[in-house]
mmCIF file of C-alpha atoms in Angstrom:
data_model
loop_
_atom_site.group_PDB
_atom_site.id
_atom_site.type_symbol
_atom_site.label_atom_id
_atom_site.label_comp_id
_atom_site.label_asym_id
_atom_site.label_seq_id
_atom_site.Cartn_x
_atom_site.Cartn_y
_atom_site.Cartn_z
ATOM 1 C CA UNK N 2 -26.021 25.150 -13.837
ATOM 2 C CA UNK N 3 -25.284 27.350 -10.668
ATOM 3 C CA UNK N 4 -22.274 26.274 -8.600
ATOM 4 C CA UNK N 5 -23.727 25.854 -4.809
ATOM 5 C CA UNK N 6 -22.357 26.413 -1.889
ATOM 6 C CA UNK N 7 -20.653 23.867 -0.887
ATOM 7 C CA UNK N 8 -19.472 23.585 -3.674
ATOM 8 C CA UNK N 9 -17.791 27.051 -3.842
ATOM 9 C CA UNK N 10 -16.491 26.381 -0.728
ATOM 10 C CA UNK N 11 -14.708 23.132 -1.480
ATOM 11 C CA UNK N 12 -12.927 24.868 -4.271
ATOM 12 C CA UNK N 13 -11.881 27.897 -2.119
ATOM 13 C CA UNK N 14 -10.482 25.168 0.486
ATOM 14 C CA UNK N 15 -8.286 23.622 -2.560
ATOM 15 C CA UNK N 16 -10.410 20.812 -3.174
ATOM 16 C CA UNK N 17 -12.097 19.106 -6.773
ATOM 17 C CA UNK N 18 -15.572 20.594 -6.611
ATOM 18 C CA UNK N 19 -17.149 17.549 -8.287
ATOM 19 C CA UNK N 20 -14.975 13.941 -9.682
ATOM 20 C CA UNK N 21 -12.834 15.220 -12.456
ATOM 21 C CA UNK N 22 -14.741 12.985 -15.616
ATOM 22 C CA UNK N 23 -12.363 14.515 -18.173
ATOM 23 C CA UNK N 24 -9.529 12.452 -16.713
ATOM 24 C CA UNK N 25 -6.883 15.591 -16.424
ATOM 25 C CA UNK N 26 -3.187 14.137 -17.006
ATOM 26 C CA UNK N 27 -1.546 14.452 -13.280
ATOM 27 C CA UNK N 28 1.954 16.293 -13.358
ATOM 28 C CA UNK N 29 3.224 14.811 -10.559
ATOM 29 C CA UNK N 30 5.761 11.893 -10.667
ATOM 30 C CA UNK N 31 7.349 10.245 -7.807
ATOM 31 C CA UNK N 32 11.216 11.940 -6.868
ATOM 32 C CA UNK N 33 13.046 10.228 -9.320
ATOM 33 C CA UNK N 34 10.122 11.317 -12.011
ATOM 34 C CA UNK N 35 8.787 8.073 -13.270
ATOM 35 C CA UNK N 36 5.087 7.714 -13.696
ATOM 36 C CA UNK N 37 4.201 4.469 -11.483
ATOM 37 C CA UNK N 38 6.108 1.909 -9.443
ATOM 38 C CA UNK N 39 5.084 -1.679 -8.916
ATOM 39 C CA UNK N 40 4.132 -3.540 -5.602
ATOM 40 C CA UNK N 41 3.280 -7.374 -5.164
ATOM 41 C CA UNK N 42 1.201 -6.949 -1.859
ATOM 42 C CA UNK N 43 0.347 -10.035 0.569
ATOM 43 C CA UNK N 44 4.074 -11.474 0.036
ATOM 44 C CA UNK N 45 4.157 -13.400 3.638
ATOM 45 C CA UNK N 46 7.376 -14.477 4.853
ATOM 46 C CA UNK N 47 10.951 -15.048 3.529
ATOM 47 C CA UNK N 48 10.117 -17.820 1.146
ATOM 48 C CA UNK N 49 7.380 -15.542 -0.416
ATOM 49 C CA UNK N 50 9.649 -12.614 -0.638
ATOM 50 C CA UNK N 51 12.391 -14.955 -2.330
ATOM 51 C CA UNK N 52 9.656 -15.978 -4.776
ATOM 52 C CA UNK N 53 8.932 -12.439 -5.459
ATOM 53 C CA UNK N 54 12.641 -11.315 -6.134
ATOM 54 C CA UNK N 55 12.781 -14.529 -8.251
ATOM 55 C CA UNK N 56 10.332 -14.251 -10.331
ATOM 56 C CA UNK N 57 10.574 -10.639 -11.229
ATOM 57 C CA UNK N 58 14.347 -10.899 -11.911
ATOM 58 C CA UNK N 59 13.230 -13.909 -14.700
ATOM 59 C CA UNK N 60 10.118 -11.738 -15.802
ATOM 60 C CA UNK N 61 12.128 -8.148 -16.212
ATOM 61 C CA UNK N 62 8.891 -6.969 -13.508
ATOM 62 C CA UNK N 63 10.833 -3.671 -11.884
ATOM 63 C CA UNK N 64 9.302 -4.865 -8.480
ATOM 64 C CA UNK N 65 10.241 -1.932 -6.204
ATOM 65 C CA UNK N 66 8.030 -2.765 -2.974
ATOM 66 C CA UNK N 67 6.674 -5.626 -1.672
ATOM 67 C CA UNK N 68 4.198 -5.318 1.012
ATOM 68 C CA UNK N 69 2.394 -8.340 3.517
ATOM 69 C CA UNK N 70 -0.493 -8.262 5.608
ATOM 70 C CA UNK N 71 -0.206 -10.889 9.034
ATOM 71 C CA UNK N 72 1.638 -8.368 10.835
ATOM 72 C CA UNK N 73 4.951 -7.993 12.424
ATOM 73 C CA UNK N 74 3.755 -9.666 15.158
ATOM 74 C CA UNK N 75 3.359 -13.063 13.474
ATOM 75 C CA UNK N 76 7.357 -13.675 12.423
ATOM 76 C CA UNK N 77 10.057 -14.518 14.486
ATOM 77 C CA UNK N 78 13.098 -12.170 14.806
ATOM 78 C CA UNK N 79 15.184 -14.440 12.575
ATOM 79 C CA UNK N 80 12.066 -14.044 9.955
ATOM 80 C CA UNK N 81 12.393 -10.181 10.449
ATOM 81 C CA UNK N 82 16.087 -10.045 9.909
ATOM 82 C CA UNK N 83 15.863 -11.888 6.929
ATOM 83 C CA UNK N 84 13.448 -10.203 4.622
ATOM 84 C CA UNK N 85 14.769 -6.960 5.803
ATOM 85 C CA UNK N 86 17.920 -8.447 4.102
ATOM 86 C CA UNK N 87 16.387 -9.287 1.141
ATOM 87 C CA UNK N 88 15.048 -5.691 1.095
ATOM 88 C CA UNK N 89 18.049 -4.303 1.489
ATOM 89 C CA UNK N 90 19.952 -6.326 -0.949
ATOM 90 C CA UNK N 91 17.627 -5.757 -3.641
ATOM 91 C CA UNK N 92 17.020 -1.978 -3.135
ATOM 92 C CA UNK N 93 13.060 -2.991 -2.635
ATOM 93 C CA UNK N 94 10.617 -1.366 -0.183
ATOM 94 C CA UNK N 95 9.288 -3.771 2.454
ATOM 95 C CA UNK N 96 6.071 -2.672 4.133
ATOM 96 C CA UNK N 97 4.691 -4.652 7.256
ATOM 97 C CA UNK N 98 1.301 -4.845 8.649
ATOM 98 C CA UNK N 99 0.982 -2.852 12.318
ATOM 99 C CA UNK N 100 -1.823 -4.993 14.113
ATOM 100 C CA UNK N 101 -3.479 -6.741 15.963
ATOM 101 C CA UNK N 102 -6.922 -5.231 15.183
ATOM 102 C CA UNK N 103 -11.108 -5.732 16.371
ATOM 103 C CA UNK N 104 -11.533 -8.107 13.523
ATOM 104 C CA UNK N 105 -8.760 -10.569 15.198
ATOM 105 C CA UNK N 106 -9.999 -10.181 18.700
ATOM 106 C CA UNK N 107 -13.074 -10.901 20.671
ATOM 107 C CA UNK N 108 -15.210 -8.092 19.140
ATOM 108 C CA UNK N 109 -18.851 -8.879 19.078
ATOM 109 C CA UNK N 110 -19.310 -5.851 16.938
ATOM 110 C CA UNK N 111 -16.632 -7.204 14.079
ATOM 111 C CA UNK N 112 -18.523 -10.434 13.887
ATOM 112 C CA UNK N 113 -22.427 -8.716 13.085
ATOM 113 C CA UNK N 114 -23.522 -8.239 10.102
ATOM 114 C CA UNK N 115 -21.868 -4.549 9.921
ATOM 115 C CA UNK N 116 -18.178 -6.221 10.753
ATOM 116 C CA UNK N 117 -16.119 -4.911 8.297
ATOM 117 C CA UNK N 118 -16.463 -1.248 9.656
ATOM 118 C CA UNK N 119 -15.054 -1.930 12.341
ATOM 119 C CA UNK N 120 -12.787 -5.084 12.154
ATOM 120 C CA UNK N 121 -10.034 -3.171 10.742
ATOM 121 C CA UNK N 122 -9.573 -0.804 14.051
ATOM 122 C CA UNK N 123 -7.696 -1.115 17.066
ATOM 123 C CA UNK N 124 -10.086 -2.213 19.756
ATOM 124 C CA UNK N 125 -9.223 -0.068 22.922
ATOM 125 C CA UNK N 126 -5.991 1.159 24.380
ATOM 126 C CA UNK N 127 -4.616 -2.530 24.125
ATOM 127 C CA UNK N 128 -4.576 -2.908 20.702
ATOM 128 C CA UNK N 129 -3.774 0.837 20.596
ATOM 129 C CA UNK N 130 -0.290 0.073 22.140
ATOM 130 C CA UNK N 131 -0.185 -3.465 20.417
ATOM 131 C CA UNK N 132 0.070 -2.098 17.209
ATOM 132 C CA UNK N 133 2.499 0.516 18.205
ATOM 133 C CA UNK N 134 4.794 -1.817 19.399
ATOM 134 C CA UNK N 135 4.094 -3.832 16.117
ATOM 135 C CA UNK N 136 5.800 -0.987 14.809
ATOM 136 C CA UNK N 137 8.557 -0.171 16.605
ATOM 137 C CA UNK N 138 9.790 -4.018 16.722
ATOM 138 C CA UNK N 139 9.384 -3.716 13.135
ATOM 139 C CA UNK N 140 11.759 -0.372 13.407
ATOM 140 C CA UNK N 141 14.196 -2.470 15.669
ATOM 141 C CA UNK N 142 14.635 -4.831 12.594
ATOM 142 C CA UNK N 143 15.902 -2.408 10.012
ATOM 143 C CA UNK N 144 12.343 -2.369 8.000
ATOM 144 C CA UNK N 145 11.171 1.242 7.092
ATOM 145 C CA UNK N 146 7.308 1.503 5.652
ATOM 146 C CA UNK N 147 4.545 -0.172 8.009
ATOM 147 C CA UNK N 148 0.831 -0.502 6.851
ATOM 148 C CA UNK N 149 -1.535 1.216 8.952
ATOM 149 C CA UNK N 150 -5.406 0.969 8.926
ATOM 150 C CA UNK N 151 -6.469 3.058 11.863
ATOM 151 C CA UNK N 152 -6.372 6.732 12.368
ATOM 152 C CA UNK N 153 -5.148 6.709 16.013
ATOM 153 C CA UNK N 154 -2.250 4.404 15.039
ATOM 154 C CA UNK N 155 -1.380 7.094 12.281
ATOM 155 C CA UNK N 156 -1.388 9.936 14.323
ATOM 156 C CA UNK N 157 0.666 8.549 17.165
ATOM 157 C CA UNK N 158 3.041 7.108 14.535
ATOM 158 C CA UNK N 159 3.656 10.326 13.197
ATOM 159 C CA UNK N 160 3.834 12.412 16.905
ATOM 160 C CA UNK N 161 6.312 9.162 17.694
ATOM 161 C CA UNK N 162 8.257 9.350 14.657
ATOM 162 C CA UNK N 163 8.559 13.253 14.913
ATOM 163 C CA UNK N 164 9.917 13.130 18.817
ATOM 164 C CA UNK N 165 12.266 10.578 17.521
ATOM 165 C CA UNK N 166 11.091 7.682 19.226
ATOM 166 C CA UNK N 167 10.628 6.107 15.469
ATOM 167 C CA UNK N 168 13.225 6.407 13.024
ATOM 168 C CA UNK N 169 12.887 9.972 11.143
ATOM 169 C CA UNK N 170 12.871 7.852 7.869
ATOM 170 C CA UNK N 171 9.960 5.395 8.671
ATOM 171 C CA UNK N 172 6.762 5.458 6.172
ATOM 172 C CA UNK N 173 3.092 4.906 6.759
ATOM 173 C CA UNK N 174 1.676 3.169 4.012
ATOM 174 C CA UNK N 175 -2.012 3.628 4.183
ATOM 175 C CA UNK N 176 -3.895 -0.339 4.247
ATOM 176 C CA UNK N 177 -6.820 -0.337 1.873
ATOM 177 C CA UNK N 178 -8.756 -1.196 4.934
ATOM 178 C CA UNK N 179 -9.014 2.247 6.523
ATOM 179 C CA UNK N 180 -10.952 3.554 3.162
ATOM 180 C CA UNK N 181 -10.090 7.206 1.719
ATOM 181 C CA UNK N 182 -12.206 7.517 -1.087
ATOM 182 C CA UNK N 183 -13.040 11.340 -1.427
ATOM 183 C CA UNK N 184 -10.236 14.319 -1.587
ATOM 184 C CA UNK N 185 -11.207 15.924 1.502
ATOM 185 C CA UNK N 186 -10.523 12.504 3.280
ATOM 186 C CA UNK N 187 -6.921 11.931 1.270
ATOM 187 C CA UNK N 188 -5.979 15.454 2.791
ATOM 188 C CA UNK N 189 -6.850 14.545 6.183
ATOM 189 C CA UNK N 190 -5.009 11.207 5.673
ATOM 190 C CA UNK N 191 -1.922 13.338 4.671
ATOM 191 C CA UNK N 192 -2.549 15.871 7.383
ATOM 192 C CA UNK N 193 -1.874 12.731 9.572
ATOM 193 C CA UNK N 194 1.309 11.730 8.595
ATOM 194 C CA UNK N 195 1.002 8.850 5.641
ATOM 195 C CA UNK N 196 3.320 8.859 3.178
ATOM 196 C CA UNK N 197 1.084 6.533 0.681
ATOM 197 C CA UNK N 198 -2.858 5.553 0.360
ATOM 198 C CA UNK N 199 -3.972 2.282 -0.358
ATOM 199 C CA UNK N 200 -7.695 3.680 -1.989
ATOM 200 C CA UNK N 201 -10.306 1.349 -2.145
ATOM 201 C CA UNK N 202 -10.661 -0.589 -5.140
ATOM 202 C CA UNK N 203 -13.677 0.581 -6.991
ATOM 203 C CA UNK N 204 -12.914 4.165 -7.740
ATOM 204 C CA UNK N 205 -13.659 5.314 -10.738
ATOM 205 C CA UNK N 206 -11.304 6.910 -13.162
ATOM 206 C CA UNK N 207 -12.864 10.489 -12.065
ATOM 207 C CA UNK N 208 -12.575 9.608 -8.204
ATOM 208 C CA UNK N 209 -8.996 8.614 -8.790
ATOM 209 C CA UNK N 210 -7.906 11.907 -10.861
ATOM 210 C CA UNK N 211 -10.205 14.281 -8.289
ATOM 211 C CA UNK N 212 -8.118 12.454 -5.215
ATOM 212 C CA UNK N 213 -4.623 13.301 -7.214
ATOM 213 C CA UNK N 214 -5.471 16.526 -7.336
ATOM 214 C CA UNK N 215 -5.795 17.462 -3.651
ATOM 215 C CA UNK N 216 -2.904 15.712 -2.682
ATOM 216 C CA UNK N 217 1.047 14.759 -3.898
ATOM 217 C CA UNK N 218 1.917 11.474 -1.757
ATOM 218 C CA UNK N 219 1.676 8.312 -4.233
ATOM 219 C CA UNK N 220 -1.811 6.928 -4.403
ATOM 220 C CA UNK N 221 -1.953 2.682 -3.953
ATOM 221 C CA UNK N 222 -4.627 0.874 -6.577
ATOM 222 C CA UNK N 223 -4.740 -2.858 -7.137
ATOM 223 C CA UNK N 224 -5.112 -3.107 -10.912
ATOM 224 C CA UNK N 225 -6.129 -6.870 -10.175
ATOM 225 C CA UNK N 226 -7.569 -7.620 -6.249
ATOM 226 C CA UNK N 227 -8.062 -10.929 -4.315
ATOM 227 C CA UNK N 228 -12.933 -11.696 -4.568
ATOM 228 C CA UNK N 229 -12.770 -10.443 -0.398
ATOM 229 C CA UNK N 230 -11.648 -6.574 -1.845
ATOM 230 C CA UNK N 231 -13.875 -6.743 -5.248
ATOM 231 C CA UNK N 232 -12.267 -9.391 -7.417
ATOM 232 C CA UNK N 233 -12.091 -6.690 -10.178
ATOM 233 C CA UNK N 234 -9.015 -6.752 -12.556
ATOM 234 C CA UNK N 235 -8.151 -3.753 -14.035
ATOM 235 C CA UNK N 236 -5.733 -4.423 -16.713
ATOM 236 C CA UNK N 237 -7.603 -2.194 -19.564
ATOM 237 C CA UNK N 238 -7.804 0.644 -17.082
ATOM 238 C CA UNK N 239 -4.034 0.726 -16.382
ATOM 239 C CA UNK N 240 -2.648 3.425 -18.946
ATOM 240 C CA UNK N 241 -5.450 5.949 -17.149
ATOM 241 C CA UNK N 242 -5.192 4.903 -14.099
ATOM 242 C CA UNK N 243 -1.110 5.726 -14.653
ATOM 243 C CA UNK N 244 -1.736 8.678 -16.750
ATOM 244 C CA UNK N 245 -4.181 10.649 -14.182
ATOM 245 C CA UNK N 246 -3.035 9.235 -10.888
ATOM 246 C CA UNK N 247 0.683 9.470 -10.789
ATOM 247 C CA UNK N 248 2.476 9.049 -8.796
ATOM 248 C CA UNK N 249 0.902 5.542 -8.404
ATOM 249 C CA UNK N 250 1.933 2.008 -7.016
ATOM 250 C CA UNK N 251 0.654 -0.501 -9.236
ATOM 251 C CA UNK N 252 -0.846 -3.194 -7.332
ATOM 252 C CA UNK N 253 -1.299 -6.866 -8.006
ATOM 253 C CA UNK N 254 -3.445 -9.060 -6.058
ATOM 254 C CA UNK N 255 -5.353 -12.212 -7.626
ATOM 255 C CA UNK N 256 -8.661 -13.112 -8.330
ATOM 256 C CA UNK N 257 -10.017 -16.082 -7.459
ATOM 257 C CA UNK N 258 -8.478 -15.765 -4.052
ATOM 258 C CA UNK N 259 -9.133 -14.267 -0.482
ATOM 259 C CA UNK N 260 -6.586 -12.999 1.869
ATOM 260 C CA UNK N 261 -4.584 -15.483 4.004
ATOM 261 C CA UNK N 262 -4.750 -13.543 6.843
ATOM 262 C CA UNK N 263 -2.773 -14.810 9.169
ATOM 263 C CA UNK N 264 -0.221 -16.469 6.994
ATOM 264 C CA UNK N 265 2.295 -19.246 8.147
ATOM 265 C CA UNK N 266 4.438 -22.022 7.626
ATOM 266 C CA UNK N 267 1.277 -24.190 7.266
ATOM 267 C CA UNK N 268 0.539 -22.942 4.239
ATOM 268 C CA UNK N 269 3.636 -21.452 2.506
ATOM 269 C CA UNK N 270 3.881 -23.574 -0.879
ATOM 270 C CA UNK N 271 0.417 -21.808 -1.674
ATOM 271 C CA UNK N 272 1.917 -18.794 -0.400
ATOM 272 C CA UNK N 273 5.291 -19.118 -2.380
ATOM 273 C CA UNK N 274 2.754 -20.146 -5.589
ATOM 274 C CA UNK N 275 0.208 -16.847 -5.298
ATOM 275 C CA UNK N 276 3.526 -14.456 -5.229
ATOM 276 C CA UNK N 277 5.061 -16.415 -8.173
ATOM 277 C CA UNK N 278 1.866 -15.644 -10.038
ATOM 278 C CA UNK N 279 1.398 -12.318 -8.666
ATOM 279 C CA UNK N 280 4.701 -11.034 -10.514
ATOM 280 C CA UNK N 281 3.371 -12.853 -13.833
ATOM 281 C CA UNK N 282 0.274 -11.159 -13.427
ATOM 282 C CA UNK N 283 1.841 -7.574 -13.470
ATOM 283 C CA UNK N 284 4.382 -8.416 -16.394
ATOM 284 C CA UNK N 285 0.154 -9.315 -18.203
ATOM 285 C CA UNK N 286 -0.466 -5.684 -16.976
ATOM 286 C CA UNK N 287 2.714 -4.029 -18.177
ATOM 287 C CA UNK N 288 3.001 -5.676 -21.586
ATOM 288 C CA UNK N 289 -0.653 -4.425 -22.326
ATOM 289 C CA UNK N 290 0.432 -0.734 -21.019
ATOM 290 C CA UNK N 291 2.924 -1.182 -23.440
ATOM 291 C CA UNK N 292 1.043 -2.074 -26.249
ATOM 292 C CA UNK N 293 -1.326 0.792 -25.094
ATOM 293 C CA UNK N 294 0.684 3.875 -24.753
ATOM 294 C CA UNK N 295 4.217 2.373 -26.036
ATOM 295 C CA UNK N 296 7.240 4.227 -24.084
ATOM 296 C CA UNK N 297 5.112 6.900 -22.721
ATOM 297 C CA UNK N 298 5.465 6.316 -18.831
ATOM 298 C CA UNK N 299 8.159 5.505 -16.625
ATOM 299 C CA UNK N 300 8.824 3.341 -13.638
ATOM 300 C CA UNK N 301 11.282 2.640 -11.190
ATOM 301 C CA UNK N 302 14.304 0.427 -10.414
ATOM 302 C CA UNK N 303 15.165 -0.776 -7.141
ATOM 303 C CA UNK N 304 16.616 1.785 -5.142
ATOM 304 C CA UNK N 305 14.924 4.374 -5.983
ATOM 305 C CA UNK N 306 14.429 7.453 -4.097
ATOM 306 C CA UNK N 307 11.791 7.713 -1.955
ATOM 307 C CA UNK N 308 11.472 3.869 -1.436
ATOM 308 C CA UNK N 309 11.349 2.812 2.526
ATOM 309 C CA UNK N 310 13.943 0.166 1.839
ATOM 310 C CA UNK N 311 15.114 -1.346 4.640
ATOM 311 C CA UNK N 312 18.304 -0.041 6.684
ATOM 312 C CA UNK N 313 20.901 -2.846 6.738
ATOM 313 C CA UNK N 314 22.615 -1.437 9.419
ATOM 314 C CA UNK N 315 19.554 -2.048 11.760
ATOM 315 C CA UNK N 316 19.706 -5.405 11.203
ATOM 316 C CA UNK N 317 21.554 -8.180 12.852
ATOM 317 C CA UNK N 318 24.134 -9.943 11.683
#
C-alpha cells in the first residue's frame, strides 16, 4: 500500500509513521542503564511515605520514587521538611503535585458533562501563579521533581528554572492528567521542558513503542491504576511494556479505588493502608516479570542517577 503524505512527512520530521505493532526492543536505558525503575504514586504525607519505605525495605521492592497528588499546597512546612528527609535519606525521588487547578475551583465548565478536559488546567492567571508558587515553595523545601498537568505551568517552569529562579536541578514530571498519547505530542512535551511523561493508561503496546521512539526522557505507565484512570491492571503486559518502552517508571496504583484527592489527616490510616498495598502490589508485578523473562532487565537502587532526590541541604534542620 502507498505511503501518503502525511505520512512521508511524519517520517522526514523523525516521527513513527504509523504505531510500531511489531513491538521493536527500545535501546535506551535510564543513565545508570537499567531497564525500568519503580514508583508508588499517590503516597500523601509523611506517614504514607514511611509506609512506603517500610514496606519495600520488608518486600526487597527497589522503590526509587514516590510521587503524591494533593499538592504542595496542602502540607505544612514541617510536613515538607520531613518527607524531603525521608527522600533524602533513602536516596528516593519525591515528586509533588503543582496546583491548584479548574477542577478544584469554581469552574462551571469542570463541573459539565465535558469536565475532565478541562479540570486538570490552571484556570486564569491566578491559578497560573498559584501553581508556580506551588513550585517554588516546594523548591524552598529541598524537594526536586514536581508533577505538572498544564502546558503553561511547564513552559514557565522551564523559562524559570533556566533564568535560575528554580533550582537548575528541578524535574517536571509530566501528571497523567495533561494526556500525551501520540509521538508528535511526547516531542512537544519534551520541547517544553519535562523530564518524564505520565501517558495515559490505555496505550497499547504499539502506541507505547511508537512514543519511545520519538523521544529519550523515561516514559510513566501504571501497570495497575486506581477505576477513576481505567481500573486496568497490567501485570501480563509488564515484560513488553519494559522491553519496548525503556526507560520506564513502573507504576502502581490500585484497583478498586479512586483518587483521594485532597488527602489529609482525616483519612491517613486508609492512606498509610493503600501505600502498604501499593508496594505488595509491585513485588505481584515483579515476581511475574521474573518468572517471565528471568534476569533479563534491570532496575534501579536508590540513589540512582538521574533521580530528583531531594537536596538535604535545602532543608531545615
Amino acid at each position: 500500500m502507498a505511503r501518503s503524505a502525511t505520512r512521508r512527512f511524519l517520517a522526514a520530521a523523525g516521527l513513527p509513521e504509523r504505531d510500531l505493532g511489531e513491538l521493536p526492543e527500545s535501546p535506551k536505558r535510564f543513565p545508570d542503564g537499567a531497564h525500568y525503575r519503580i514508583e508508588i504514586p499517590s503516597t500523601e504525607g509523611p506517614r504514607a511515605f514511611e509506609a512506603v519505605l517500610d514496606e519495600a525495605e520488608r518486600l526487597d521492592v527497589p522503590v526509587v520514587r514516590m510521587s503524591q497528588g494533593s499538592g504542595v499546597f496542602m502540607h505544612t512546612d514541617e510536613e515538607l521538611d520531613e518527607m524531603a528527609r525521608q527522600g533524602a535519606r533513602a536516596g528516593v525521588e519525591v515528586s509533588l503535585f503543582a496546583r491548584p487547578n479548574a477542577g478544584w475551583d469554581t469552574s462551571a465548565m469542570a463541573r459539565s458533562p465535558v469536565g475532565p478536559l478541562v479540570a486538570p488546567t490552571a484556570r486564569g492567571t491566578e491559578q497560573l501563579v498559584a501553581a508556580l508558587e506551588d513550585i517554588r515553595r516546594a523548591a524552598d523545601h529541598g524537594i526536586r521533581s514536581v508533577l505538572i498537568q498544564d502546558i503553561g505551568v511547564l513552559s514557565v517552569f522551564s523559562a524559570m528554572r533556566a533564568s535560575g529562579e528554580l533550582p537548575s536541578d528541578m524535574q517536571a514530571k509530566i501528571s497523567v492528567m495533561l494526556p500525551v498519547a501520540n509521538p508528535a505530542a511526547a516531542r512537544a512535551i519534551t520541547d517544553l521542558g519535562a523530564n518524564t511523561i505520565n501517558v495515559p493508561t490505555d496505550l497499547t503496546l504499539g502506541q507505547l513503542a511508537a512514543i519511545r521512539a520519538a523521544i529519550n526522557i523515561p516514559l510513566d505507565v501504571y501497570v495497575e491504576c486506581p477505576d477513576n484512570l481505567g481500573g486496568f491492571v497490567r501485570f501480563h503486559e509488564i515484560a513488553e511494556i519494559v522491553r519496548v518502552a525503556a526507560p520506564v517508571y513502573l507504576k502502581f496504583g490500585l484497583r478498586g479505588t479512586t483518587d483521594p484527592y485532597p488527602a489529609g489527616k482525616h483519612v491517613e490510616p486508609t492512606l498509610v493502608a493503600f501505600s502498604r498495598e501499593r508496594v505488595r502490589r509491585a513485588r505481584l508485578a515483579l515476581d511475574l516479570l521474573e518468572r517471565q523473562e528471568p534476569g533479563v532487565f534491570t532496575t534501579s537502587r536508590g540513589g540512582a542517577t538521574g533521580l530528583a532526590v531531594p537536596a538535604l541541604r535545602s532543608v531545615r534542620a
